[in-house]
Amino acid sequence: MSSTQTPASTAPITVPAVASRKVRDGSDPLVMVTAYDAPGARMASEAGVDLILVGDSLAMVVLGYRDTLQVTVDDMAHHTAAVARAEPASLIVADLPWMSYHLSTEDTVRNAAKLIRAGAEAVKLEGGRKRLPMTESLIDAEIPVMGHIGLTPQSVHAMGGFRVQAKTSDAARALVDDAKALAHAGCFSIVLEGVPTEVAAMVTDAVQVPTIGIGAGPDVDGQVLVYHDVLGIEDRMAPKFVRRYADVKARSVEALAAYAADVRSKAFPGPAESYHLAADVVETLGLYGSDT
Ligand code: KIV
C-alpha cells in the first residue's frame, strides 16, 4: 500500500485495542489527530486515523483564543457531539477542559459524563500524580482515561509559557514516575507533549500502555498532531515539531479570491448553475427574449 492509500478496514477502534498497541511488542505506531466537527471527523476516519482527539486546542485553532483555558465543558460537549455525528471508525477521545477536573472527584465524573453522553468514548486530562484521585474516580465510573504529561497547555501560566519540559535528570525521573502512576491507575494510554526524545523513550520503556507523542520525538508508541497544523490551515505559527502535509489555508484563500472575482465580473453564476422555467411557462409569461 502506498503512503497515500487509506486502509481498507473501517471496523471501529476500541479502547482495549488501543491499550494493547506497544511498538516494542510489534505494533504499528498509533495515529491520532484532533478534530472539532463532523467534516473533520469524517476525513480523519476515511484517512484511517486510529484516534480522534476533540482537543481543547479547539480554543485556539477554532475559537480564536490565545490559550486553551477559555473553553468550557459545554463547548467541548458541543464539538464532541459534532464529531460523533460523523460516526468515525476512529476512537473518539475528548479533552476535559481546565477547571472541569480540579475541584472534586464528583465534579470530575459529572463533567466527563457530559462528554461521554455527547459521544466521546474516552476522556483525556492533563497532569501526573496529582491527578490520581480524579483519574481513579473516572475509571471507577467506567470512563476510560488518557493521561497527558510533559508540556501541559492548561498549565501555561504556571510553566511561564509553552516550554519544553523534563530537561533535567530530576524532572525526567519525575515524569517517568508520573507515567507509571497514571498507567498503574488504569489510564489506557498517555500523551507525552513537549519533552526531549530521550525522556519520551524512558517513559515509553517504563509503561505497558502506549505513549502518544507530540513534540516528543520518534521513540514513542504513536503520534498526535493538531488538524489545522497537519493541513496548513493554521499558518501563523510553525512549531518545530509540526510537519505540514497540505497548504489548505493558501489554497482556500486562492479559491475564495477566484469566487469573489467571478461574482464581481458576473462570470458566476452561469446558466448551468442557475434554475430555469420550463419552455411553456416562459412562453406563457412572454419571456421569449430572456436568456433561458
Ligand atoms: O488539545 C489538544 O490538541 C491536545 C494535543 C496537543 C495533544 O491536547
mmCIF file of C-alpha atoms and ligand atoms in Angstrom:
data_model
loop_
_atom_site.group_PDB
_atom_site.id
_atom_site.type_symbol
_atom_site.label_atom_id
_atom_site.label_comp_id
_atom_site.label_asym_id
_atom_site.label_seq_id
_atom_site.Cartn_x
_atom_site.Cartn_y
_atom_site.Cartn_z
ATOM 1 C CA MET A 1 0.000 0.000 0.000
ATOM 2 C CA SER A 2 1.441 3.413 -0.890
ATOM 3 C CA SER A 3 1.599 6.131 1.772
ATOM 4 C CA THR A 4 -1.298 7.968 0.091
ATOM 5 C CA GLN A 5 -3.698 5.000 0.120
ATOM 6 C CA THR A 6 -6.078 4.622 3.030
ATOM 7 C CA PRO A 7 -6.515 1.343 4.911
ATOM 8 C CA ALA A 8 -9.468 -0.795 3.756
ATOM 9 C CA SER A 9 -10.734 -1.653 7.265
ATOM 10 C CA THR A 10 -13.382 0.576 8.807
ATOM 11 C CA ALA A 11 -14.005 -1.562 11.905
ATOM 12 C CA PRO A 12 -14.428 0.769 14.898
ATOM 13 C CA ILE A 13 -11.309 1.075 17.061
ATOM 14 C CA THR A 14 -11.832 0.333 20.747
ATOM 15 C CA VAL A 15 -10.123 1.371 23.986
ATOM 16 C CA PRO A 16 -8.745 -2.164 24.686
ATOM 17 C CA ALA A 17 -7.394 -2.349 21.117
ATOM 18 C CA VAL A 18 -5.546 0.960 21.643
ATOM 19 C CA ALA A 19 -4.286 -0.078 25.098
ATOM 20 C CA SER A 20 -2.506 -3.098 23.624
ATOM 21 C CA ARG A 21 -0.587 -1.156 20.940
ATOM 22 C CA LYS A 22 3.056 -1.092 22.116
ATOM 23 C CA VAL A 23 5.625 -0.659 19.350
ATOM 24 C CA ARG A 24 8.122 -2.801 21.308
ATOM 25 C CA ASP A 25 5.614 -5.684 21.101
ATOM 26 C CA GLY A 26 5.466 -5.381 17.308
ATOM 27 C CA SER A 27 2.518 -2.978 16.900
ATOM 28 C CA ASP A 28 2.421 -0.214 14.307
ATOM 29 C CA PRO A 29 2.555 3.283 15.833
ATOM 30 C CA LEU A 30 -0.850 4.738 16.715
ATOM 31 C CA VAL A 31 -2.081 7.714 14.692
ATOM 32 C CA MET A 32 -4.119 10.403 16.439
ATOM 33 C CA VAL A 33 -5.265 13.759 15.072
ATOM 34 C CA THR A 34 -7.534 16.391 16.539
ATOM 35 C CA ALA A 35 -10.927 17.160 15.001
ATOM 36 C CA TYR A 36 -13.648 19.521 16.152
ATOM 37 C CA ASP A 37 -16.537 18.988 13.729
ATOM 38 C CA ALA A 38 -18.269 16.394 11.555
ATOM 39 C CA PRO A 39 -16.369 17.029 8.281
ATOM 40 C CA GLY A 40 -13.011 16.869 10.095
ATOM 41 C CA ALA A 41 -14.005 13.623 11.804
ATOM 42 C CA ARG A 42 -15.164 12.111 8.511
ATOM 43 C CA MET A 43 -11.851 12.984 6.840
ATOM 44 C CA ALA A 44 -9.808 11.588 9.740
ATOM 45 C CA SER A 45 -11.818 8.373 9.729
ATOM 46 C CA GLU A 46 -11.594 7.946 5.940
ATOM 47 C CA ALA A 47 -7.816 8.506 6.197
ATOM 48 C CA GLY A 48 -7.588 5.542 8.586
ATOM 49 C CA VAL A 49 -6.604 7.572 11.655
ATOM 50 C CA ASP A 50 -6.813 5.422 14.826
ATOM 51 C CA LEU A 51 -7.927 8.076 17.323
ATOM 52 C CA ILE A 52 -9.676 11.439 17.007
ATOM 53 C CA LEU A 53 -8.959 13.853 19.831
ATOM 54 C CA VAL A 54 -11.563 16.546 20.353
ATOM 55 C CA GLY A 55 -8.822 18.640 21.889
ATOM 56 C CA ASP A 56 -9.190 21.748 23.991
ATOM 57 C CA SER A 57 -6.899 23.230 21.310
ATOM 58 C CA LEU A 58 -10.399 23.982 19.982
ATOM 59 C CA ALA A 59 -9.990 27.210 21.969
ATOM 60 C CA MET A 60 -7.003 28.344 19.926
ATOM 61 C CA VAL A 61 -7.397 26.881 16.419
ATOM 62 C CA VAL A 62 -11.181 27.216 16.042
ATOM 63 C CA LEU A 63 -12.450 29.763 18.561
ATOM 64 C CA GLY A 64 -9.551 32.230 18.300
ATOM 65 C CA TYR A 65 -8.450 32.385 21.953
ATOM 66 C CA ARG A 66 -4.784 32.822 22.968
ATOM 67 C CA ASP A 67 -4.673 29.692 25.130
ATOM 68 C CA THR A 68 -6.767 26.613 25.973
ATOM 69 C CA LEU A 69 -8.046 27.927 29.301
ATOM 70 C CA GLN A 70 -11.122 29.586 27.812
ATOM 71 C CA VAL A 71 -13.171 26.561 26.721
ATOM 72 C CA THR A 72 -15.864 25.055 28.929
ATOM 73 C CA VAL A 73 -17.347 21.579 29.275
ATOM 74 C CA ASP A 74 -20.344 22.790 27.255
ATOM 75 C CA ASP A 75 -18.045 23.978 24.427
ATOM 76 C CA MET A 76 -16.273 20.617 24.436
ATOM 77 C CA ALA A 77 -19.565 18.682 24.503
ATOM 78 C CA HIS A 78 -20.916 20.738 21.573
ATOM 79 C CA HIS A 79 -17.892 19.891 19.396
ATOM 80 C CA THR A 80 -17.667 16.277 20.616
ATOM 81 C CA ALA A 81 -21.274 15.759 19.539
ATOM 82 C CA ALA A 82 -20.488 17.164 16.075
ATOM 83 C CA VAL A 83 -17.544 14.760 15.731
ATOM 84 C CA ALA A 84 -19.631 11.812 16.960
ATOM 85 C CA ARG A 85 -22.421 12.517 14.436
ATOM 86 C CA ALA A 86 -19.933 11.658 11.673
ATOM 87 C CA GLU A 87 -19.754 8.127 13.176
ATOM 88 C CA PRO A 88 -15.999 7.785 12.588
ATOM 89 C CA ALA A 89 -14.316 4.381 12.882
ATOM 90 C CA SER A 90 -11.589 6.174 14.865
ATOM 91 C CA LEU A 91 -11.855 6.124 18.667
ATOM 92 C CA ILE A 92 -13.209 9.485 19.927
ATOM 93 C CA VAL A 93 -11.336 10.965 22.896
ATOM 94 C CA ALA A 94 -12.494 14.304 24.324
ATOM 95 C CA ASP A 95 -10.398 16.678 26.413
ATOM 96 C CA LEU A 96 -11.613 17.586 29.869
ATOM 97 C CA PRO A 97 -11.087 21.354 29.845
ATOM 98 C CA TRP A 98 -9.341 23.379 32.523
ATOM 99 C CA MET A 99 -11.303 23.583 35.821
ATOM 100 C CA SER A 100 -13.530 20.649 34.902
ATOM 101 C CA TYR A 101 -11.461 18.132 36.931
ATOM 102 C CA HIS A 102 -9.694 20.255 39.526
ATOM 103 C CA LEU A 103 -12.312 20.813 42.222
ATOM 104 C CA SER A 104 -13.598 17.399 43.286
ATOM 105 C CA THR A 105 -13.854 13.826 42.074
ATOM 106 C CA GLU A 106 -17.654 14.161 41.913
ATOM 107 C CA ASP A 107 -17.413 17.231 39.702
ATOM 108 C CA THR A 108 -14.857 15.442 37.517
ATOM 109 C CA VAL A 109 -17.066 12.405 36.908
ATOM 110 C CA ARG A 110 -20.123 14.590 36.222
ATOM 111 C CA ASN A 111 -18.200 16.675 33.677
ATOM 112 C CA ALA A 112 -16.667 13.628 31.986
ATOM 113 C CA ALA A 113 -20.125 12.037 31.770
ATOM 114 C CA LYS A 114 -21.315 15.062 29.740
ATOM 115 C CA LEU A 115 -18.556 14.397 27.207
ATOM 116 C CA ILE A 116 -19.328 10.673 27.100
ATOM 117 C CA ARG A 117 -23.032 11.400 26.601
ATOM 118 C CA ALA A 118 -22.041 13.782 23.779
ATOM 119 C CA GLY A 119 -20.353 10.844 22.022
ATOM 120 C CA ALA A 120 -16.800 10.555 23.391
ATOM 121 C CA GLU A 121 -15.562 7.049 24.137
ATOM 122 C CA ALA A 122 -12.801 8.236 26.481
ATOM 123 C CA VAL A 123 -11.579 11.462 28.075
ATOM 124 C CA LYS A 124 -8.120 12.991 28.395
ATOM 125 C CA LEU A 125 -6.859 15.024 31.325
ATOM 126 C CA GLU A 126 -3.584 16.802 31.979
ATOM 127 C CA GLY A 127 -1.212 16.145 34.863
ATOM 128 C CA GLY A 128 0.574 13.297 36.593
ATOM 129 C CA ARG A 129 0.424 12.012 40.166
ATOM 130 C CA LYS A 130 -1.599 14.975 41.433
ATOM 131 C CA ARG A 131 -4.484 13.875 39.162
ATOM 132 C CA LEU A 132 -4.629 10.317 40.524
ATOM 133 C CA PRO A 133 -7.812 10.734 42.630
ATOM 134 C CA MET A 134 -9.671 12.193 39.623
ATOM 135 C CA THR A 135 -8.283 9.553 37.264
ATOM 136 C CA GLU A 136 -9.236 6.710 39.604
ATOM 137 C CA SER A 137 -12.756 8.042 40.120
ATOM 138 C CA LEU A 138 -13.294 8.257 36.339
ATOM 139 C CA ILE A 139 -12.059 4.726 35.784
ATOM 140 C CA ASP A 140 -14.254 3.599 38.668
ATOM 141 C CA ALA A 141 -17.193 5.115 36.773
ATOM 142 C CA GLU A 142 -16.205 3.056 33.670
ATOM 143 C CA ILE A 143 -14.899 6.098 31.816
ATOM 144 C CA PRO A 144 -11.626 5.301 30.011
ATOM 145 C CA VAL A 145 -8.898 7.886 30.660
ATOM 146 C CA MET A 146 -5.971 9.016 28.525
ATOM 147 C CA GLY A 147 -3.242 10.775 30.514
ATOM 148 C CA HIS A 148 -1.297 13.827 29.291
ATOM 149 C CA ILE A 149 2.057 14.795 30.817
ATOM 150 C CA GLY A 150 5.103 16.891 29.940
ATOM 151 C CA LEU A 151 4.114 20.225 28.410
ATOM 152 C CA THR A 152 0.531 20.533 29.612
ATOM 153 C CA PRO A 153 -1.003 23.583 27.887
ATOM 154 C CA GLN A 154 -3.563 24.132 30.674
ATOM 155 C CA SER A 155 -0.542 24.930 32.926
ATOM 156 C CA VAL A 156 0.650 27.699 30.567
ATOM 157 C CA HIS A 157 0.810 30.329 33.320
ATOM 158 C CA ALA A 158 2.385 28.002 35.897
ATOM 159 C CA MET A 159 5.013 26.903 33.321
ATOM 160 C CA GLY A 160 5.709 30.515 32.254
ATOM 161 C CA GLY A 161 4.715 29.803 28.648
ATOM 162 C CA PHE A 162 4.573 26.836 26.289
ATOM 163 C CA ARG A 163 8.025 25.411 27.147
ATOM 164 C CA VAL A 164 9.706 22.044 26.619
ATOM 165 C CA GLN A 165 9.562 20.132 29.934
ATOM 166 C CA ALA A 166 11.659 17.457 31.717
ATOM 167 C CA LYS A 167 15.041 18.820 30.639
ATOM 168 C CA THR A 168 16.875 17.922 33.863
ATOM 169 C CA SER A 169 17.584 14.420 35.181
ATOM 170 C CA ASP A 170 15.335 15.007 38.212
ATOM 171 C CA ALA A 171 12.486 16.256 36.037
ATOM 172 C CA ALA A 172 12.944 13.316 33.648
ATOM 173 C CA ARG A 173 12.732 10.830 36.553
ATOM 174 C CA ALA A 174 9.679 12.654 37.926
ATOM 175 C CA LEU A 175 7.995 12.363 34.524
ATOM 176 C CA VAL A 176 8.666 8.612 34.448
ATOM 177 C CA ASP A 177 7.120 8.319 37.931
ATOM 178 C CA ASP A 178 4.070 10.306 36.766
ATOM 179 C CA ALA A 179 3.614 7.997 33.773
ATOM 180 C CA LYS A 180 3.962 4.861 35.901
ATOM 181 C CA ALA A 181 1.399 6.190 38.380
ATOM 182 C CA LEU A 182 -1.103 7.023 35.612
ATOM 183 C CA ALA A 183 -0.618 3.610 33.985
ATOM 184 C CA HIS A 184 -0.989 1.905 37.363
ATOM 185 C CA ALA A 185 -4.217 3.848 37.981
ATOM 186 C CA GLY A 186 -5.604 2.409 34.733
ATOM 187 C CA CYS A 187 -5.026 5.034 32.001
ATOM 188 C CA PHE A 188 -5.242 3.227 28.661
ATOM 189 C CA SER A 189 -2.642 5.499 27.003
ATOM 190 C CA ILE A 190 -0.596 8.590 27.805
ATOM 191 C CA VAL A 191 0.094 11.688 25.690
ATOM 192 C CA LEU A 192 3.659 12.954 26.068
ATOM 193 C CA GLU A 193 3.926 16.557 24.924
ATOM 194 C CA GLY A 194 6.989 18.778 24.521
ATOM 195 C CA VAL A 195 9.701 16.616 26.084
ATOM 196 C CA PRO A 196 13.165 15.620 24.839
ATOM 197 C CA THR A 197 13.282 12.461 22.701
ATOM 198 C CA GLU A 198 15.426 10.648 25.284
ATOM 199 C CA VAL A 199 12.927 11.322 28.060
ATOM 200 C CA ALA A 200 9.999 10.208 25.891
ATOM 201 C CA ALA A 201 11.887 6.946 25.248
ATOM 202 C CA MET A 202 12.456 6.445 29.012
ATOM 203 C CA VAL A 203 8.745 6.950 29.713
ATOM 204 C CA THR A 204 7.728 4.676 26.838
ATOM 205 C CA ASP A 205 10.037 1.927 28.149
ATOM 206 C CA ALA A 206 8.683 2.313 31.668
ATOM 207 C CA VAL A 207 4.977 1.717 30.970
ATOM 208 C CA GLN A 208 2.941 -1.092 29.410
ATOM 209 C CA VAL A 209 0.320 1.284 27.924
ATOM 210 C CA PRO A 210 1.059 3.151 24.680
ATOM 211 C CA THR A 211 2.565 6.626 24.752
ATOM 212 C CA ILE A 212 1.426 9.082 22.088
ATOM 213 C CA GLY A 213 3.859 11.902 21.406
ATOM 214 C CA ILE A 214 3.577 15.479 20.212
ATOM 215 C CA GLY A 215 6.919 17.227 20.153
ATOM 216 C CA ALA A 216 8.349 14.132 21.876
ATOM 217 C CA GLY A 217 10.384 12.584 19.054
ATOM 218 C CA PRO A 218 10.046 9.200 17.360
ATOM 219 C CA ASP A 219 10.626 6.769 20.262
ATOM 220 C CA VAL A 220 7.013 6.589 21.411
ATOM 221 C CA ASP A 221 4.043 4.340 20.540
ATOM 222 C CA GLY A 222 2.197 6.863 18.396
ATOM 223 C CA GLN A 223 1.948 10.486 17.299
ATOM 224 C CA VAL A 224 -0.698 13.183 17.573
ATOM 225 C CA LEU A 225 -0.896 16.491 15.737
ATOM 226 C CA VAL A 226 -3.472 19.255 15.567
ATOM 227 C CA TYR A 227 -5.670 19.040 12.437
ATOM 228 C CA HIS A 228 -5.126 22.688 11.488
ATOM 229 C CA ASP A 229 -1.325 22.206 11.687
ATOM 230 C CA VAL A 230 -1.232 18.985 9.612
ATOM 231 C CA LEU A 231 -3.346 20.552 6.868
ATOM 232 C CA GLY A 232 -1.744 24.009 6.944
ATOM 233 C CA ILE A 233 -4.999 25.727 7.883
ATOM 234 C CA GLU A 234 -3.128 27.454 10.735
ATOM 235 C CA ASP A 235 -0.230 29.279 9.075
ATOM 236 C CA ARG A 236 0.628 31.919 11.684
ATOM 237 C CA MET A 237 2.747 29.676 13.894
ATOM 238 C CA ALA A 238 5.049 26.823 12.871
ATOM 239 C CA PRO A 239 6.196 24.896 15.945
ATOM 240 C CA LYS A 240 9.365 22.829 15.384
ATOM 241 C CA PHE A 241 7.507 19.524 15.871
ATOM 242 C CA VAL A 242 4.833 20.145 13.205
ATOM 243 C CA ARG A 243 5.055 18.699 9.722
ATOM 244 C CA ARG A 244 2.558 20.223 7.270
ATOM 245 C CA TYR A 245 1.069 17.800 4.760
ATOM 246 C CA ALA A 246 -1.017 20.354 2.867
ATOM 247 C CA ASP A 247 -1.387 24.066 2.334
ATOM 248 C CA VAL A 248 -5.135 24.356 2.837
ATOM 249 C CA LYS A 249 -5.121 27.970 4.086
ATOM 250 C CA ALA A 250 -3.271 29.291 0.989
ATOM 251 C CA ARG A 251 -5.366 27.154 -1.417
ATOM 252 C CA SER A 252 -8.564 28.298 0.326
ATOM 253 C CA VAL A 253 -7.644 31.986 0.078
ATOM 254 C CA GLU A 254 -6.908 31.495 -3.643
ATOM 255 C CA ALA A 255 -10.240 29.720 -4.177
ATOM 256 C CA LEU A 256 -12.223 32.380 -2.293
ATOM 257 C CA ALA A 257 -10.452 35.162 -4.224
ATOM 258 C CA ALA A 258 -11.375 33.419 -7.515
ATOM 259 C CA TYR A 259 -15.009 33.174 -6.365
ATOM 260 C CA ALA A 260 -15.017 36.886 -5.411
ATOM 261 C CA ALA A 261 -13.566 37.838 -8.817
ATOM 262 C CA ASP A 262 -16.177 35.726 -10.663
ATOM 263 C CA VAL A 263 -19.045 37.327 -8.705
ATOM 264 C CA ARG A 264 -17.724 40.834 -9.399
ATOM 265 C CA SER A 265 -17.208 40.139 -13.131
ATOM 266 C CA LYS A 266 -20.620 38.366 -13.288
ATOM 267 C CA ALA A 267 -18.897 35.168 -14.523
ATOM 268 C CA PHE A 268 -20.686 33.406 -11.639
ATOM 269 C CA PRO A 269 -23.335 32.067 -11.664
ATOM 270 C CA GLY A 270 -23.555 30.753 -15.251
ATOM 271 C CA PRO A 271 -26.597 29.120 -16.902
ATOM 272 C CA ALA A 272 -25.596 25.649 -15.643
ATOM 273 C CA GLU A 273 -25.528 26.974 -12.070
ATOM 274 C CA SER A 274 -28.997 28.580 -12.355
ATOM 275 C CA TYR A 275 -32.582 27.236 -12.271
ATOM 276 C CA HIS A 276 -34.842 27.756 -15.315
ATOM 277 C CA LEU A 277 -38.533 27.829 -16.050
ATOM 278 C CA ALA A 278 -39.995 25.201 -18.391
ATOM 279 C CA ALA A 279 -40.314 26.438 -22.007
ATOM 280 C CA ASP A 280 -44.147 26.549 -21.894
ATOM 281 C CA VAL A 281 -44.088 28.717 -18.757
ATOM 282 C CA VAL A 282 -41.544 31.020 -20.383
ATOM 283 C CA GLU A 283 -43.868 31.323 -23.370
ATOM 284 C CA THR A 284 -46.926 31.990 -21.198
ATOM 285 C CA LEU A 285 -45.050 34.712 -19.375
ATOM 286 C CA GLY A 286 -43.947 36.247 -22.666
ATOM 287 C CA LEU A 287 -40.261 35.951 -21.735
ATOM 288 C CA TYR A 288 -39.000 34.987 -25.209
ATOM 289 C CA GLY A 289 -36.205 37.476 -25.075
ATOM 290 C CA SER A 290 -34.767 36.253 -21.781
ATOM 291 C CA ASP A 291 -31.556 34.181 -21.569
ATOM 292 C CA THR A 292 -33.016 30.828 -20.513
HETATM 293 O O1 KIV B 1 -5.886 19.824 22.719
HETATM 294 C C1 KIV B 1 -5.038 19.261 22.021
HETATM 295 O O2 KIV B 1 -4.959 19.453 20.801
HETATM 296 C C2 KIV B 1 -4.098 18.361 22.672
HETATM 297 C C3 KIV B 1 -2.989 17.791 21.854
HETATM 298 C C4 KIV B 1 -1.967 18.820 21.635
HETATM 299 C C5 KIV B 1 -2.423 16.551 22.460
HETATM 300 O O3 KIV B 1 -4.216 18.119 23.841
#
